[in-house]
Amino acid sequence: MYSIGQVSKIFQLPISTIRYYDKEGLLPNLRKDNSNTRKFDEEAVEAIRVIECLKKSGTSIKGIKDFMTWCEEGPSTYGKRLELFEKQKKQVEDEIKELENTLNMIKFKCWYYDKAMEYGNEDFVEEIPEILPNEVRESYIKAHS
Amino acid sequence: MYSIGQVSKIFQLPISTIRYYDKEGLLPNLRKDNSNTRKFDEEAVEAIRVIECLKKSGTSIKGIKDFMTWCEEGPSTYGKRLELFEKQKKQVEDEIKELENTLNMIKFKCWYYDKAMEYGNEDFVEEIPEILPNEVRESYIKAHS
DNA sequence: TCTTGACCTGAAGTCAGGTTTAGGTATTAG
DNA sequence: CTAATACCTAAACCTGACTTCAGGTCAAGA
């Protein structure tokens, strides 16, 4: 059994955030002891892990709450739960692709300002396609088309 | 030369957002014609592209504004600009890594609810390590340790 | 001429996702 | 006994990034 302070340390989440999740109904199975203190068993800790996973994948607090409600409702909601994770799977895959494009542009910008520092000016812009190494040229053209 | 409506369509950004960026100083070079209408030349369009890139990489509006100010200040700020892009490069790389972990957990959850639907219950949880295909088991153990 | 559509401004409003505050309880160390 | 520590609640507050609103200009077409 963990206290809120321990859970806070495990997940590097502020205590206030965990209480907020509880208030929003994200931890329906959470128990309190006789002096009104939250007690986290393995299941409750797992719930936090799922919350973090869904959060990172872009699910809203309301969406996570819905999921937790489905979990309470038993086997009849397996379909909905699967659907949610499949939606989030696609969303994360798309997000990774987008970040990879962003990363290419940023790498180009790093190269660009590196050159600018070397030359003291940006006049080399005119010759970029020539100057650019092969493996970077392609993403440059993609980023600027 | 593009109107704000055209730029809005090109980048799929609401007109109000572009005006907001202008108000916040993200488009210092933007000109207006004699009837006070914004006119976007290629440079201003490039600026929007950079704004989107920095935004996707997690830079705040204030951070982007600082960058635009440095661009106005000339060659003396190449160092700062490079530093910014290097910071964002690291940030995006870390974000991609985190999303890849998230994706693994989500894939596991998809597999899990797929099984749950197949069996009509979650009793197979006991045997997960046995049931799990080799390539998934490792991330399962990672995700649950 | 009038009205439709695209543009403008400043100010106020919105929303998610927390965080902070104020005031209180319970347990433990000195 | 008391003081520090860890916990509690309800409610107010905050922040970033927009969005909406109210009211106005301007050019073109019927």
Coordinates of C-alpha atoms (C1' of nucleotides) in Angstrom, one line a residue:
Chain A
M1 CA 0.0 0.0 0.0
Y2 CA 1.3 3.4 -1.0
S3 CA 0.5 6.9 0.3
I4 CA -0.2 9.8 -2.1
G5 CA 3.3 11.1 -1.3
Q6 CA 4.9 7.9 -2.4
V7 CA 2.9 7.7 -5.6
S8 CA 3.8 11.3 -6.2
K9 CA 7.5 10.3 -6.1
I10 CA 7.1 7.1 -8.1
F11 CA 5.4 8.9 -11.0
Q12 CA 7.0 12.3 -10.5
L13 CA 3.6 13.9 -10.4
P14 CA 2.6 16.7 -7.9
I15 CA 0.4 15.5 -5.1
S16 CA -2.1 18.2 -6.2
T17 CA -2.4 16.6 -9.6
I18 CA -3.1 13.1 -8.1
R19 CA -5.8 14.6 -5.9
Y20 CA -7.2 16.4 -9.0
Y21 CA -7.4 13.1 -10.9
D22 CA -9.2 11.6 -8.0
K23 CA -11.6 14.5 -7.9
E24 CA -12.3 14.1 -11.6
G25 CA -13.2 10.4 -11.2
L26 CA -10.0 9.0 -12.7
L27 CA -9.4 6.7 -9.7
P28 CA -12.8 5.1 -9.0
N29 CA -11.3 2.2 -7.0
L30 CA -9.2 4.3 -4.7
R31 CA -9.8 3.5 -1.0
K32 CA -9.4 5.7 2.0
D33 CA -8.4 4.5 5.5
N34 CA -10.3 5.4 8.7
S35 CA -8.5 8.8 9.0
N36 CA -9.6 9.7 5.4
T37 CA -6.2 9.2 3.9
R38 CA -5.9 7.8 0.4
K39 CA -4.4 4.3 0.2
F40 CA -3.0 3.1 -3.2
D41 CA -2.9 -0.6 -3.8
E42 CA -1.2 -2.2 -6.8
E43 CA -4.4 -1.7 -8.8
A44 CA -4.6 2.0 -8.0
V45 CA -1.0 2.4 -9.0
E46 CA -1.7 0.6 -12.3
A47 CA -4.5 3.0 -12.8
I48 CA -2.1 5.9 -12.5
R49 CA 0.1 4.2 -15.1
V50 CA -2.8 3.9 -17.5
I51 CA -3.7 7.5 -16.9
E52 CA -0.2 8.6 -17.7
C53 CA -0.2 6.5 -20.8
L54 CA -3.5 7.8 -22.1
K55 CA -2.5 11.4 -21.2
K56 CA 0.8 11.1 -23.2
S57 CA -1.2 9.7 -26.1
G58 CA -3.3 12.9 -26.1
T59 CA -6.5 11.7 -24.3
S60 CA -8.4 14.4 -22.4
I61 CA -9.2 14.0 -18.7
K62 CA -12.8 13.4 -19.7
G63 CA -11.8 10.7 -22.1
I64 CA -9.7 9.0 -19.4
K65 CA -12.6 9.2 -17.0
D66 CA -14.9 7.6 -19.6
F67 CA -12.4 4.8 -19.9
M68 CA -12.2 4.3 -16.1
T69 CA -16.0 4.2 -16.0
W70 CA -16.0 1.5 -18.7
C71 CA -13.6 -0.5 -16.6
E72 CA -16.1 -0.4 -13.8
E73 CA -18.8 -1.7 -16.1
G74 CA -17.2 -5.0 -16.8
P75 CA -16.8 -7.2 -19.9
S76 CA -19.6 -5.5 -21.9
T77 CA -17.3 -2.6 -22.5
Y78 CA -14.3 -4.4 -23.8
G79 CA -15.2 -3.3 -27.3
K80 CA -15.2 0.4 -26.4
R81 CA -12.0 0.1 -24.5
L82 CA -10.3 -1.6 -27.4
E83 CA -11.6 1.1 -29.7
L84 CA -10.2 3.8 -27.5
F85 CA -6.7 2.3 -27.5
E86 CA -6.8 1.7 -31.2
K87 CA -7.7 5.3 -31.8
Q88 CA -4.9 6.4 -29.5
K89 CA -2.5 4.1 -31.3
K90 CA -3.2 5.7 -34.6
Q91 CA -3.0 9.2 -33.0
V92 CA 0.4 8.4 -31.4
E93 CA 1.7 7.0 -34.7
D94 CA 0.6 10.1 -36.5
E95 CA 2.2 12.3 -33.9
I96 CA 5.5 10.5 -34.2
K97 CA 5.4 10.9 -38.0
E98 CA 4.7 14.6 -37.6
L99 CA 7.5 15.0 -35.0
E100 CA 9.9 13.3 -37.4
N101 CA 9.1 15.9 -40.0
T102 CA 9.5 18.6 -37.5
L103 CA 12.8 17.1 -36.5
N104 CA 14.1 17.2 -40.1
M105 CA 13.3 20.9 -40.3
I106 CA 15.0 21.6 -37.0
K107 CA 18.1 19.6 -38.1
F108 CA 18.2 21.8 -41.2
K109 CA 17.9 24.9 -39.1
C110 CA 20.8 23.7 -36.9
W111 CA 22.9 23.1 -40.0
Y112 CA 21.8 26.5 -41.4
Y113 CA 22.8 28.5 -38.3
D114 CA 26.0 26.5 -38.0
K115 CA 26.9 27.6 -41.5
A116 CA 25.8 31.2 -40.7
M117 CA 28.1 31.3 -37.8
E118 CA 30.9 29.9 -39.8
Y119 CA 30.5 32.5 -42.6
G120 CA 29.3 35.4 -40.5
N121 CA 26.4 35.9 -42.8
E122 CA 23.5 34.1 -44.6
D123 CA 24.6 34.7 -48.2
F124 CA 25.2 31.0 -48.7
V125 CA 21.4 30.7 -48.9
E126 CA 21.6 31.2 -52.6
E127 CA 23.7 28.0 -53.0
I128 CA 22.0 25.8 -50.4
P129 CA 21.1 22.9 -52.7
E130 CA 24.8 22.7 -53.8
I131 CA 26.3 23.1 -50.3
L132 CA 23.9 20.7 -48.6
P133 CA 25.2 17.1 -48.0
N134 CA 23.2 14.5 -49.9
E135 CA 21.4 13.0 -46.9
V136 CA 20.1 16.4 -45.8
R137 CA 19.3 17.9 -49.2
E138 CA 16.2 15.7 -49.6
S139 CA 14.6 16.8 -46.4
Y140 CA 15.5 20.4 -47.2
I141 CA 13.6 20.2 -50.4
K142 CA 10.7 18.5 -48.7
A143 CA 10.7 21.1 -46.0
H144 CA 10.7 24.0 -48.5
S145 CA 8.3 22.7 -51.0
Chain B
M1 CA 1.6 38.2 -52.3
Y2 CA -1.0 36.4 -50.2
S3 CA -3.9 37.6 -48.2
I4 CA -4.5 36.4 -44.7
G5 CA -7.4 34.2 -46.0
Q6 CA -5.0 32.5 -48.4
V7 CA -2.3 32.0 -45.8
S8 CA -5.1 30.6 -43.5
K9 CA -5.9 28.0 -46.2
I10 CA -2.3 27.1 -47.0
F11 CA -1.4 26.3 -43.4
Q12 CA -4.9 25.2 -42.2
L13 CA -4.7 27.8 -39.5
P14 CA -7.7 30.0 -38.5
I15 CA -7.5 33.6 -39.5
S16 CA -7.9 34.6 -35.9
T17 CA -4.8 32.6 -35.0
I18 CA -2.6 34.4 -37.7
R19 CA -3.8 37.8 -36.4
Y20 CA -3.0 36.7 -32.9
Y21 CA 0.5 35.7 -34.0
D22 CA 0.9 39.1 -35.6
K23 CA -0.4 40.8 -32.4
E24 CA 2.1 38.9 -30.3
G25 CA 5.0 40.0 -32.5
L26 CA 5.7 36.8 -34.3
L27 CA 5.5 38.4 -37.7
P28 CA 7.7 41.5 -37.4
N29 CA 8.2 41.9 -41.1
L30 CA 4.6 41.8 -42.1
R31 CA 3.4 44.7 -44.2
K32 CA 0.0 46.2 -44.6
D33 CA -1.3 47.9 -47.8
N34 CA -2.9 51.3 -47.9
S35 CA -6.3 50.0 -46.7
N36 CA -4.7 48.4 -43.6
T37 CA -4.8 44.9 -45.0
R38 CA -2.0 42.4 -44.2
K39 CA 0.1 41.3 -47.2
F40 CA 2.2 38.2 -46.9
D41 CA 5.2 37.9 -49.2
E42 CA 7.4 34.8 -49.4
E43 CA 9.4 35.8 -46.4
A44 CA 6.2 36.2 -44.3
V45 CA 5.0 32.8 -45.4
E46 CA 8.3 31.3 -44.5
A47 CA 8.0 33.0 -41.1
I48 CA 4.7 31.1 -40.6
R49 CA 6.4 27.9 -41.5
V50 CA 9.0 28.5 -38.9
I51 CA 6.4 29.4 -36.3
E52 CA 4.6 26.1 -37.0
C53 CA 7.9 24.2 -36.8
L54 CA 8.8 25.7 -33.4
K55 CA 5.3 25.3 -32.1
K56 CA 5.2 21.6 -33.0
S57 CA 8.6 21.2 -31.2
G58 CA 7.1 22.6 -28.1
T59 CA 8.3 26.3 -28.1
S60 CA 6.0 28.8 -26.4
I61 CA 4.7 31.9 -28.2
K62 CA 7.1 34.0 -26.1
G63 CA 10.0 31.8 -27.2
I64 CA 9.0 32.1 -30.8
K65 CA 8.7 35.9 -30.4
D66 CA 12.2 36.0 -29.0
F67 CA 13.5 34.0 -31.9
M68 CA 11.8 36.5 -34.4
T69 CA 13.4 39.4 -32.5
W70 CA 16.8 37.8 -32.8
C71 CA 16.2 37.4 -36.5
E72 CA 15.7 41.2 -36.7
E73 CA 18.9 41.8 -34.8
G74 CA 21.2 40.3 -37.5
P75 CA 24.3 38.1 -37.4
S76 CA 25.2 38.8 -33.8
T77 CA 22.3 36.5 -32.7
Y78 CA 23.2 33.4 -34.9
G79 CA 24.6 31.8 -31.7
K80 CA 21.3 32.2 -29.8
R81 CA 19.3 31.0 -32.7
L82 CA 21.4 27.9 -33.2
E83 CA 21.2 27.2 -29.4
L84 CA 17.4 27.4 -29.6
F85 CA 17.2 25.0 -32.5
E86 CA 19.6 22.6 -30.7
K87 CA 17.5 22.7 -27.6
Q88 CA 14.3 22.0 -29.6
K89 CA 16.1 19.2 -31.5
K90 CA 16.9 17.5 -28.2
Q91 CA 13.4 18.1 -27.0
V92 CA 11.8 16.6 -30.1
E93 CA 14.1 13.6 -29.9
D94 CA 13.1 13.0 -26.3
E95 CA 9.5 13.4 -27.1
I96 CA 9.7 10.9 -29.9
K97 CA 11.4 8.4 -27.6
E98 CA 8.7 8.9 -25.0
L99 CA 5.9 8.5 -27.6
E100 CA 7.5 5.3 -28.7
N101 CA 7.3 3.9 -25.2
T102 CA 3.7 5.1 -25.0
L103 CA 3.0 3.4 -28.2
N104 CA 4.4 0.1 -26.9
M105 CA 2.1 0.3 -23.9
I106 CA -0.9 1.1 -26.1
K107 CA -0.1 -1.8 -28.4
F108 CA -0.1 -4.0 -25.4
K109 CA -3.4 -2.7 -24.3
C110 CA -4.8 -3.3 -27.8
W111 CA -3.6 -6.9 -27.7
Y112 CA -5.0 -7.2 -24.1
Y113 CA -8.5 -6.1 -25.0
D114 CA -8.5 -8.1 -28.1
K115 CA -7.8 -11.2 -26.0
A116 CA -10.4 -10.0 -23.5
M117 CA -13.0 -9.8 -26.2
E118 CA -12.0 -13.2 -27.5
Y119 CA -12.3 -14.9 -24.1
G120 CA -15.1 -12.8 -22.7
N121 CA -13.1 -12.2 -19.6
E122 CA -9.7 -11.1 -18.3
D123 CA -8.7 -14.3 -16.6
F124 CA -5.8 -14.8 -19.0
V125 CA -4.0 -12.0 -17.1
E126 CA -2.5 -14.7 -14.9
E127 CA -0.8 -16.3 -17.8
I128 CA 0.2 -13.2 -19.7
P129 CA 4.0 -13.9 -19.9
E130 CA 3.2 -17.3 -21.4
I131 CA 0.6 -16.1 -23.8
L132 CA 2.5 -13.0 -25.0
P133 CA 4.4 -13.3 -28.3
N134 CA 8.2 -12.9 -27.8
E135 CA 8.4 -9.5 -29.4
V136 CA 5.8 -8.1 -27.1
R137 CA 6.7 -9.7 -23.9
E138 CA 9.8 -7.6 -23.4
S139 CA 7.8 -4.3 -23.5
Y140 CA 5.1 -5.8 -21.3
I141 CA 7.7 -6.5 -18.7
K142 CA 9.2 -3.1 -19.1
A143 CA 5.8 -1.4 -18.9
H144 CA 4.9 -3.4 -15.8
S145 CA 8.1 -3.1 -13.8
Chain C
dT1 C1' -27.3 52.1 -54.7
dC2 C1' -27.0 48.5 -52.0
dT3 C1' -25.3 44.4 -50.2
dT4 C1' -22.0 40.8 -50.0
dG5 C1' -17.5 39.2 -48.8
dA6 C1' -13.0 39.9 -47.1
dC7 C1' -10.6 42.4 -44.3
dC8 C1' -9.6 45.4 -39.8
dT9 C1' -9.4 46.6 -34.3
dG10 C1' -9.5 46.2 -29.2
dA11 C1' -11.4 44.0 -25.6
dA12 C1' -13.6 40.4 -23.5
dG13 C1' -14.4 35.5 -23.2
dT14 C1' -13.2 30.5 -23.2
dC15 C1' -11.1 26.2 -22.1
dA16 C1' -8.1 22.5 -20.3
dG17 C1' -5.5 21.2 -16.9
dG18 C1' -3.9 22.0 -13.3
dT19 C1' -2.1 24.9 -8.7
dT20 C1' -2.7 27.6 -4.7
dT21 C1' -4.9 29.0 -0.6
dA22 C1' -7.1 28.7 3.8
dG23 C1' -8.2 26.1 7.2
dG24 C1' -8.3 21.6 9.5
dT25 C1' -6.9 16.5 11.2
dA26 C1' -3.8 12.7 12.6
dT27 C1' 0.7 10.7 13.7
dT28 C1' 5.2 10.8 15.2
dA29 C1' 9.8 12.7 17.1
dG30 C1' 12.0 15.3 20.7
Chain D
dC1 C1' 3.5 18.8 25.6
dT2 C1' 4.6 20.6 21.4
dA3 C1' 6.2 21.0 17.0
dA4 C1' 7.0 19.1 12.6
dT5 C1' 5.2 16.2 8.9
dA6 C1' 1.9 14.2 6.0
dC7 C1' -2.3 14.1 5.0
dC8 C1' -7.4 16.2 4.0
dT9 C1' -11.3 19.5 1.6
dA10 C1' -13.6 23.2 -1.0
dA11 C1' -13.0 26.9 -3.5
dA12 C1' -10.6 30.4 -5.8
dC13 C1' -7.0 31.3 -8.8
dC14 C1' -3.8 30.8 -12.8
dT15 C1' -1.7 30.2 -17.6
dG16 C1' -1.2 29.7 -22.4
dA17 C1' -3.1 29.9 -26.5
dC18 C1' -6.5 31.0 -28.7
dT19 C1' -11.6 32.6 -30.1
dT20 C1' -15.4 35.5 -30.1
dC21 C1' -17.7 39.8 -30.1
dA22 C1' -19.0 44.4 -31.4
dG23 C1' -18.5 47.6 -34.4
dG24 C1' -16.2 49.4 -38.5
dT25 C1' -13.7 50.0 -43.5
dC26 C1' -13.4 49.0 -48.3
dA27 C1' -14.0 47.1 -53.2
dA28 C1' -16.7 44.6 -56.4
dG29 C1' -20.9 42.9 -58.5
dA30 C1' -26.3 43.0 -59.5

